[in-house]
Amino acid sequence: MTNNTKTPINPRVLMFLAPLLNILAGITIDLYAPSLPAIANDMGISASFAKNMVTMSFIGFGVGQLLIGTLADYYGRRRVLIASLAIYFLVSLSAITCQHIGPLMVVLFLQGMLAASTSIVGRALMVDTFKGKQLEIGASYLSIAWGVGPIIAPFIGGYLQYFWGWHANFYAYASFSGALLIMSYFFIPETLTQAIAPKPAVLASNIKRIFSQRLFMGCVLLMALNYSLFIVFSVVGPFLIQSELGYSSVVFGHAALTLGIAYFAGTISNRIMQTYISTRTALTLGLIGSLVPTAGMVFAAEFYQLSLYSLVVPCFVVCFAGGFVFPNAMGKCMSLFPDIAGVAGAIQGGSVVLLMSLNTFLLSQLKTGSFIAVAGAMLGLSLLQIVIYQWLMKPKLADTVDAAV
């Protein structure tokens, strides 16, 4: 619990630190992705089982999204943040001693849950401190940081794996979280004015209201399916590129960096076009942009041999198109419940991540060296996106141009 006073925070410090907290959430999964084949080989497990490591991280992140917001509202931002970073640091170091996959899976679950905590508290610190235009600027920094993590993490992770092996990823996690812990301890005061005690009856009513909103559920399902398209590359890509094609982890890291840049370029293009086209039009463009290259990938997998270009080029287009789908679905989702934004945000984030965890588990069952299976899965996800959009979302979306922010 907290008292009803709060210590002023230096706005510039917060504008610097809060995005760094979001970057930790963004790299928690993607940094170790290039090491999946090496971990599988080192621990004597199958490639399919190794791919479940990503699922475990996502499950932890989803659970954290659902739980941590309530704790931060009751016990305070600073306490939850410091505790989360300290445990994250210790858990990351413990991974270095893991000799079996079971304990490492526990580490990944805890890392995911604690990374969700840093992301949620970072957003809460912004809301506590800034209003109006300043809050919009802070939110944009958080969004950029969230996007930067998955872009740079596989690139860095590829080099860490190449030169020092998979343990180096967890030294990197510990170093980054330790630095954030020190900075947060000295520069982040408590910003919560009044503790909010959880009320089960009110919470249950709000949850029922949220899940009964058809457009909300459509947006959540669409976000989960769209991000799952990106996850295919993180889960299966290391094995196709490193094990089947014989390239190094560095090449995988470069390919992942290219796809991250594609998504970033898509989000920038979407932001520019928001002034001129409606949300419905933007989503339609993004969905078509996902369907066409995945259909082309199936054709290539059926009639041609796997190559780096036949894998990466369609994924590049899919990631660029995702820059139109994911932000618009998320923005519409966030606008539906302004009076209970905290609960809605937690349910949105938690539901998306848990659905992605299920999809990741299913994707991990794909035959590691089968290009046609990977291409078919991506085409299936693209078709499901269109079904969800047509059934749950399109009838509820007004065909109007969004106002520029």
Coordinates of C-alpha atoms in Angstrom, one line a residue, residues 24-395:
L24 CA 13.5 -5.0 -21.6
A25 CA 10.0 -6.3 -22.3
G26 CA 10.7 -6.3 -26.0
I27 CA 14.0 -8.2 -25.9
T28 CA 13.0 -10.8 -23.3
I29 CA 11.9 -13.3 -26.0
D30 CA 13.7 -12.3 -29.2
L31 CA 17.3 -12.1 -27.7
Y32 CA 17.6 -15.8 -27.2
A33 CA 15.8 -16.9 -30.4
P34 CA 19.0 -17.3 -32.4
S35 CA 20.2 -19.7 -29.7
L36 CA 17.3 -22.2 -29.9
P37 CA 19.2 -24.8 -32.1
A38 CA 22.2 -24.5 -29.8
I39 CA 20.1 -25.0 -26.6
A40 CA 18.4 -28.0 -28.2
N41 CA 21.7 -29.6 -29.0
D42 CA 23.3 -28.7 -25.7
M43 CA 20.4 -30.1 -23.6
G44 CA 19.7 -33.1 -25.8
I45 CA 16.1 -32.2 -26.6
S46 CA 14.3 -32.2 -29.9
A47 CA 13.9 -29.0 -32.0
S48 CA 10.1 -29.2 -31.5
F49 CA 10.5 -29.2 -27.7
A50 CA 13.1 -26.3 -27.8
K51 CA 10.5 -24.2 -29.7
N52 CA 8.2 -24.5 -26.7
M53 CA 10.7 -22.2 -24.9
V54 CA 9.1 -19.2 -26.7
T55 CA 5.7 -20.4 -25.7
M56 CA 6.7 -20.5 -22.1
S57 CA 8.0 -16.9 -22.3
F58 CA 4.8 -15.7 -23.8
I59 CA 2.7 -17.5 -21.1
G60 CA 4.7 -15.7 -18.4
F61 CA 4.2 -12.4 -20.2
G62 CA 0.5 -13.0 -20.5
V63 CA 0.1 -13.9 -16.8
G64 CA 2.1 -10.9 -15.8
Q65 CA -0.1 -8.6 -18.0
L66 CA -3.2 -9.8 -16.1
L67 CA -1.8 -9.7 -12.6
I68 CA 0.8 -6.9 -12.2
G69 CA -1.4 -3.9 -13.0
T70 CA -3.5 -4.6 -9.9
L71 CA -0.4 -5.0 -7.7
A72 CA 1.1 -1.7 -9.0
D73 CA -2.2 0.1 -8.2
Y74 CA -2.2 -1.3 -4.7
Y75 CA 1.4 -1.5 -3.5
G76 CA 2.8 1.3 -5.6
R77 CA 4.8 1.7 -8.8
R78 CA 8.2 1.9 -7.2
R79 CA 7.9 -1.2 -5.0
V80 CA 6.6 -3.4 -7.8
L81 CA 9.3 -2.1 -10.2
I82 CA 12.2 -2.5 -7.9
A83 CA 11.1 -6.0 -6.8
S84 CA 10.5 -7.1 -10.4
L85 CA 13.9 -5.9 -11.7
A86 CA 15.7 -7.4 -8.8
I87 CA 14.0 -10.8 -9.3
Y88 CA 14.6 -10.6 -13.1
F89 CA 18.3 -10.0 -12.5
L90 CA 18.6 -13.0 -10.2
V91 CA 16.5 -15.3 -12.4
S92 CA 18.6 -14.4 -15.4
L93 CA 21.8 -15.3 -13.6
S94 CA 20.2 -18.6 -12.4
A95 CA 19.7 -19.6 -16.1
I96 CA 23.4 -19.8 -16.6
T97 CA 23.5 -22.8 -14.1
C98 CA 20.7 -24.7 -15.8
Q99 CA 21.8 -28.0 -17.2
H100 CA 18.3 -29.4 -17.9
I101 CA 15.4 -27.9 -19.9
G102 CA 12.9 -28.0 -17.0
P103 CA 14.6 -25.4 -14.8
L104 CA 15.3 -23.2 -17.9
M105 CA 11.6 -23.3 -18.8
V106 CA 10.8 -22.0 -15.3
V107 CA 13.4 -19.2 -15.8
L108 CA 11.8 -18.2 -19.1
F109 CA 8.3 -18.1 -17.6
L110 CA 9.4 -15.9 -14.7
Q111 CA 11.4 -13.6 -17.1
G112 CA 8.2 -13.2 -19.2
M113 CA 6.1 -12.4 -16.2
L114 CA 8.6 -9.9 -14.8
A115 CA 9.2 -8.3 -18.1
A116 CA 5.4 -7.6 -18.3
S117 CA 5.7 -5.9 -14.9
T118 CA 8.4 -3.5 -16.2
S119 CA 6.3 -2.6 -19.2
I120 CA 3.1 -2.1 -17.2
V121 CA 4.8 0.0 -14.5
G122 CA 6.6 2.1 -17.2
R123 CA 3.2 3.0 -18.7
A124 CA 1.7 3.7 -15.3
L125 CA 4.6 6.1 -14.4
M126 CA 3.9 8.0 -17.6
V127 CA 0.2 8.3 -16.8
D128 CA 0.9 9.4 -13.2
T129 CA 3.4 12.1 -14.3
F130 CA 2.2 13.5 -17.6
K131 CA -1.0 14.9 -19.0
G132 CA -2.2 16.0 -22.4
K133 CA 0.4 16.6 -25.0
Q134 CA 3.3 15.5 -22.8
L135 CA 1.6 12.2 -22.2
E136 CA 1.1 11.7 -25.9
I137 CA 4.8 12.3 -26.4
G138 CA 5.7 9.9 -23.7
A139 CA 3.4 7.3 -25.1
S140 CA 5.1 7.6 -28.5
Y141 CA 8.5 7.0 -26.9
L142 CA 7.1 3.9 -25.2
S143 CA 5.7 2.6 -28.5
I144 CA 9.0 3.2 -30.3
A145 CA 10.9 1.5 -27.5
W146 CA 8.6 -1.5 -27.7
G147 CA 9.2 -1.7 -31.4
V148 CA 13.0 -1.3 -31.1
G149 CA 13.4 -4.3 -28.8
P150 CA 12.3 -7.1 -31.2
I151 CA 14.3 -5.3 -34.0
I152 CA 17.7 -5.2 -32.3
A153 CA 17.4 -8.3 -30.0
P154 CA 17.8 -11.1 -32.6
F155 CA 20.6 -9.1 -34.3
I156 CA 22.5 -8.8 -31.0
G157 CA 21.5 -12.4 -29.9
G158 CA 22.9 -13.8 -33.1
Y159 CA 26.4 -12.3 -32.4
L160 CA 26.2 -13.4 -28.7
Q161 CA 25.5 -17.0 -29.8
Y162 CA 28.1 -17.0 -32.5
F163 CA 31.0 -15.7 -30.3
W164 CA 30.1 -16.9 -26.8
G165 CA 27.2 -19.4 -26.9
W166 CA 23.6 -19.4 -25.5
H167 CA 24.7 -18.5 -21.9
A168 CA 25.8 -15.1 -23.1
N169 CA 22.1 -14.1 -23.7
F170 CA 21.4 -14.5 -20.0
Y171 CA 24.5 -12.6 -19.0
A172 CA 23.1 -9.8 -21.2
Y173 CA 19.6 -10.0 -19.6
A174 CA 21.2 -9.8 -16.2
S175 CA 23.4 -6.9 -17.2
F176 CA 20.6 -4.8 -18.7
S177 CA 18.1 -5.5 -15.9
G178 CA 20.8 -4.8 -13.3
A179 CA 21.5 -1.4 -14.8
L180 CA 17.8 -0.6 -14.9
L181 CA 17.5 -1.7 -11.3
I182 CA 20.3 0.7 -10.2
M183 CA 18.8 3.6 -12.2
S184 CA 15.3 2.9 -11.0
Y185 CA 16.4 2.7 -7.3
F186 CA 18.1 6.1 -7.4
F187 CA 15.9 8.0 -9.8
I188 CA 12.3 6.6 -9.7
P189 CA 10.3 7.8 -6.7
E190 CA 6.8 6.6 -5.9
T191 CA 4.3 8.3 -8.2
L192 CA 1.0 6.7 -7.0
T193 CA -1.0 9.2 -5.0
Q194 CA -3.6 6.8 -3.6
A195 CA -3.6 3.1 -3.4
I196 CA -6.5 1.4 -5.2
A197 CA -7.8 -1.6 -3.3
P198 CA -9.2 -4.3 -5.6
K199 CA -13.0 -4.8 -5.4
P200 CA -13.8 -8.3 -6.8
A201 CA -17.5 -7.5 -7.6
V202 CA -16.7 -4.4 -9.6
L203 CA -13.8 -6.2 -11.3
A204 CA -16.0 -9.1 -12.3
S205 CA -18.6 -6.7 -13.7
N206 CA -16.1 -4.9 -15.7
I207 CA -14.5 -8.1 -17.1
K208 CA -18.0 -9.3 -18.2
R209 CA -18.7 -6.0 -19.9
I210 CA -15.3 -6.1 -21.7
F211 CA -15.7 -9.7 -23.0
S212 CA -19.2 -9.1 -24.2
Q213 CA -18.0 -6.3 -26.5
R214 CA -17.9 -7.9 -30.0
L215 CA -15.5 -5.4 -31.5
F216 CA -13.1 -5.7 -28.6
M217 CA -12.9 -9.4 -28.9
G218 CA -12.4 -9.1 -32.7
C219 CA -9.5 -6.7 -32.2
V220 CA -7.9 -9.0 -29.6
L221 CA -8.2 -12.0 -31.9
L222 CA -6.8 -10.1 -34.8
M223 CA -3.8 -8.8 -32.9
A224 CA -3.0 -12.3 -31.6
L225 CA -3.2 -13.8 -35.1
N226 CA -1.2 -11.0 -36.7
Y227 CA 1.6 -11.1 -34.2
S228 CA 1.6 -14.9 -34.5
L229 CA 2.7 -14.4 -38.1
F230 CA 5.8 -12.7 -36.8
I231 CA 6.4 -15.4 -34.2
V232 CA 6.5 -18.1 -36.9
F233 CA 9.9 -16.7 -38.0
S234 CA 11.2 -16.5 -34.4
V235 CA 10.1 -20.1 -33.6
V236 CA 10.9 -21.9 -36.9
G237 CA 13.3 -19.5 -38.6
P238 CA 16.4 -20.4 -36.5
F239 CA 16.0 -24.1 -37.5
L240 CA 15.3 -23.4 -41.2
I241 CA 18.1 -20.9 -41.6
Q242 CA 20.8 -22.5 -39.4
S243 CA 20.0 -26.3 -39.4
E244 CA 18.5 -26.7 -42.9
L245 CA 20.3 -24.0 -44.9
G246 CA 23.5 -24.2 -42.9
Y247 CA 23.9 -20.5 -42.2
S248 CA 25.2 -19.1 -38.9
S249 CA 23.2 -17.5 -36.1
V250 CA 24.6 -14.2 -37.3
V251 CA 22.8 -14.6 -40.6
F252 CA 19.5 -15.4 -38.7
G253 CA 20.1 -12.3 -36.6
H254 CA 20.5 -10.1 -39.8
A255 CA 17.3 -11.6 -41.3
A256 CA 15.4 -11.0 -38.1
L257 CA 16.7 -7.4 -38.1
T258 CA 15.5 -6.9 -41.6
L259 CA 12.0 -8.1 -40.7
G260 CA 11.9 -5.9 -37.7
I261 CA 12.8 -2.9 -39.9
A262 CA 10.0 -4.0 -42.2
Y263 CA 7.4 -3.8 -39.4
F264 CA 8.8 -0.5 -38.2
A265 CA 8.5 0.9 -41.7
G266 CA 4.9 -0.4 -41.9
T267 CA 3.9 1.4 -38.7
I268 CA 5.5 4.6 -39.9
S269 CA 3.7 4.3 -43.2
N270 CA 0.4 3.6 -41.4
R271 CA 0.8 6.7 -39.2
I272 CA 1.4 8.9 -42.2
M273 CA -1.6 7.5 -44.0
Q274 CA -4.0 7.7 -41.0
T275 CA -4.8 11.3 -42.0
Y276 CA -6.1 10.2 -45.4
I277 CA -7.6 6.7 -45.0
S278 CA -10.1 5.1 -42.6
T279 CA -9.2 2.4 -40.0
R280 CA -11.3 0.0 -42.1
T281 CA -9.2 0.8 -45.2
A282 CA -5.9 0.5 -43.4
L283 CA -6.9 -2.9 -41.9
T284 CA -8.0 -4.1 -45.4
L285 CA -4.7 -3.1 -46.9
G286 CA -2.8 -4.8 -44.2
L287 CA -4.8 -8.0 -44.4
I288 CA -4.4 -8.2 -48.2
G289 CA -0.7 -7.5 -47.7
S290 CA -0.5 -10.6 -45.4
L291 CA -2.5 -12.9 -47.6
V292 CA -0.7 -12.3 -50.9
P293 CA 2.9 -13.1 -49.8
T294 CA 1.9 -16.1 -47.7
A295 CA 0.0 -17.5 -50.7
G296 CA 3.2 -16.9 -52.8
M297 CA 5.2 -18.6 -50.1
V298 CA 3.1 -21.7 -50.4
F299 CA 3.6 -21.7 -54.2
A300 CA 7.3 -21.3 -53.7
A301 CA 7.5 -24.1 -51.1
E302 CA 5.5 -26.4 -53.4
F303 CA 7.5 -25.9 -56.6
Y304 CA 11.0 -24.7 -55.5
Q305 CA 13.6 -25.6 -52.9
L306 CA 13.9 -23.7 -49.7
S307 CA 16.3 -20.7 -49.9
L308 CA 17.0 -17.7 -47.7
Y309 CA 15.2 -15.4 -50.1
S310 CA 12.1 -17.6 -50.5
L311 CA 11.7 -17.5 -46.8
V312 CA 12.7 -13.9 -45.9
V313 CA 11.2 -11.9 -48.8
P314 CA 7.5 -13.0 -48.1
C315 CA 8.1 -12.6 -44.4
F316 CA 9.3 -9.1 -45.1
V317 CA 6.1 -8.1 -46.9
V318 CA 4.0 -9.8 -44.1
C319 CA 5.8 -7.8 -41.4
F320 CA 5.4 -4.5 -43.4
A321 CA 1.6 -5.3 -43.7
G322 CA 1.5 -6.0 -40.0
G323 CA 2.4 -2.4 -39.4
F324 CA -1.1 -1.6 -40.7
V325 CA -3.0 -4.3 -38.9
F326 CA -1.6 -4.5 -35.4
P327 CA -1.5 -0.7 -34.5
N328 CA -5.0 -0.1 -35.9
A329 CA -6.5 -3.0 -34.1
M330 CA -4.8 -2.0 -30.8
G331 CA -5.8 1.6 -31.2
K332 CA -9.5 0.7 -31.7
C333 CA -9.3 -1.7 -28.8
M334 CA -7.9 1.0 -26.5
S335 CA -10.6 3.5 -27.4
L336 CA -13.6 1.3 -26.4
F337 CA -13.4 1.5 -22.6
P338 CA -11.9 4.9 -21.6
D339 CA -13.6 4.7 -18.2
I340 CA -11.9 1.4 -17.2
A341 CA -8.8 1.8 -19.3
G342 CA -6.5 0.0 -16.8
V343 CA -8.6 -3.2 -16.6
A344 CA -9.3 -3.1 -20.3
G345 CA -5.6 -2.7 -21.1
A346 CA -4.6 -5.6 -18.8
I347 CA -7.2 -7.9 -20.4
Q348 CA -6.3 -6.8 -23.9
G349 CA -2.6 -7.3 -23.3
G350 CA -3.0 -10.5 -21.3
S351 CA -5.5 -12.1 -23.7
V352 CA -3.4 -11.3 -26.8
V353 CA -0.3 -12.7 -25.3
L354 CA -2.0 -15.9 -24.0
L355 CA -3.6 -16.5 -27.4
M356 CA -0.2 -16.0 -29.0
S357 CA 1.2 -18.5 -26.5
L358 CA -1.3 -21.1 -27.7
N359 CA -0.5 -20.3 -31.3
T360 CA 3.2 -20.5 -30.6
F361 CA 2.7 -23.9 -29.0
L362 CA 0.8 -25.1 -32.1
L363 CA 3.5 -23.6 -34.4
S364 CA 6.2 -25.4 -32.4
Q365 CA 4.7 -28.7 -33.5
L366 CA 5.5 -28.0 -37.1
K367 CA 8.1 -30.2 -38.7
T368 CA 11.3 -28.3 -38.3
G369 CA 12.7 -28.7 -41.8
S370 CA 9.4 -28.5 -43.7
F371 CA 9.1 -25.3 -45.7
I372 CA 5.7 -26.2 -47.0
A373 CA 4.4 -26.7 -43.4
V374 CA 5.7 -23.3 -42.4
A375 CA 4.2 -21.6 -45.5
G376 CA 0.9 -23.4 -45.0
A377 CA 0.7 -22.3 -41.4
M378 CA 1.3 -18.7 -42.3
L379 CA -1.3 -18.8 -45.1
G380 CA -3.8 -20.3 -42.6
L381 CA -3.1 -17.5 -40.1
S382 CA -3.6 -14.9 -42.9
L383 CA -6.9 -16.4 -43.8
L384 CA -8.1 -16.6 -40.2
Q385 CA -7.3 -12.9 -39.9
I386 CA -9.7 -12.1 -42.7
V387 CA -12.4 -14.3 -41.2
I388 CA -12.1 -12.6 -37.8
Y389 CA -12.2 -9.2 -39.5
Q390 CA -15.2 -9.9 -41.6
W391 CA -17.2 -11.6 -38.8
L392 CA -16.4 -9.6 -35.7
M393 CA -14.9 -6.3 -36.7
K394 CA -16.0 -4.9 -40.1
P395 CA -19.7 -4.6 -39.2

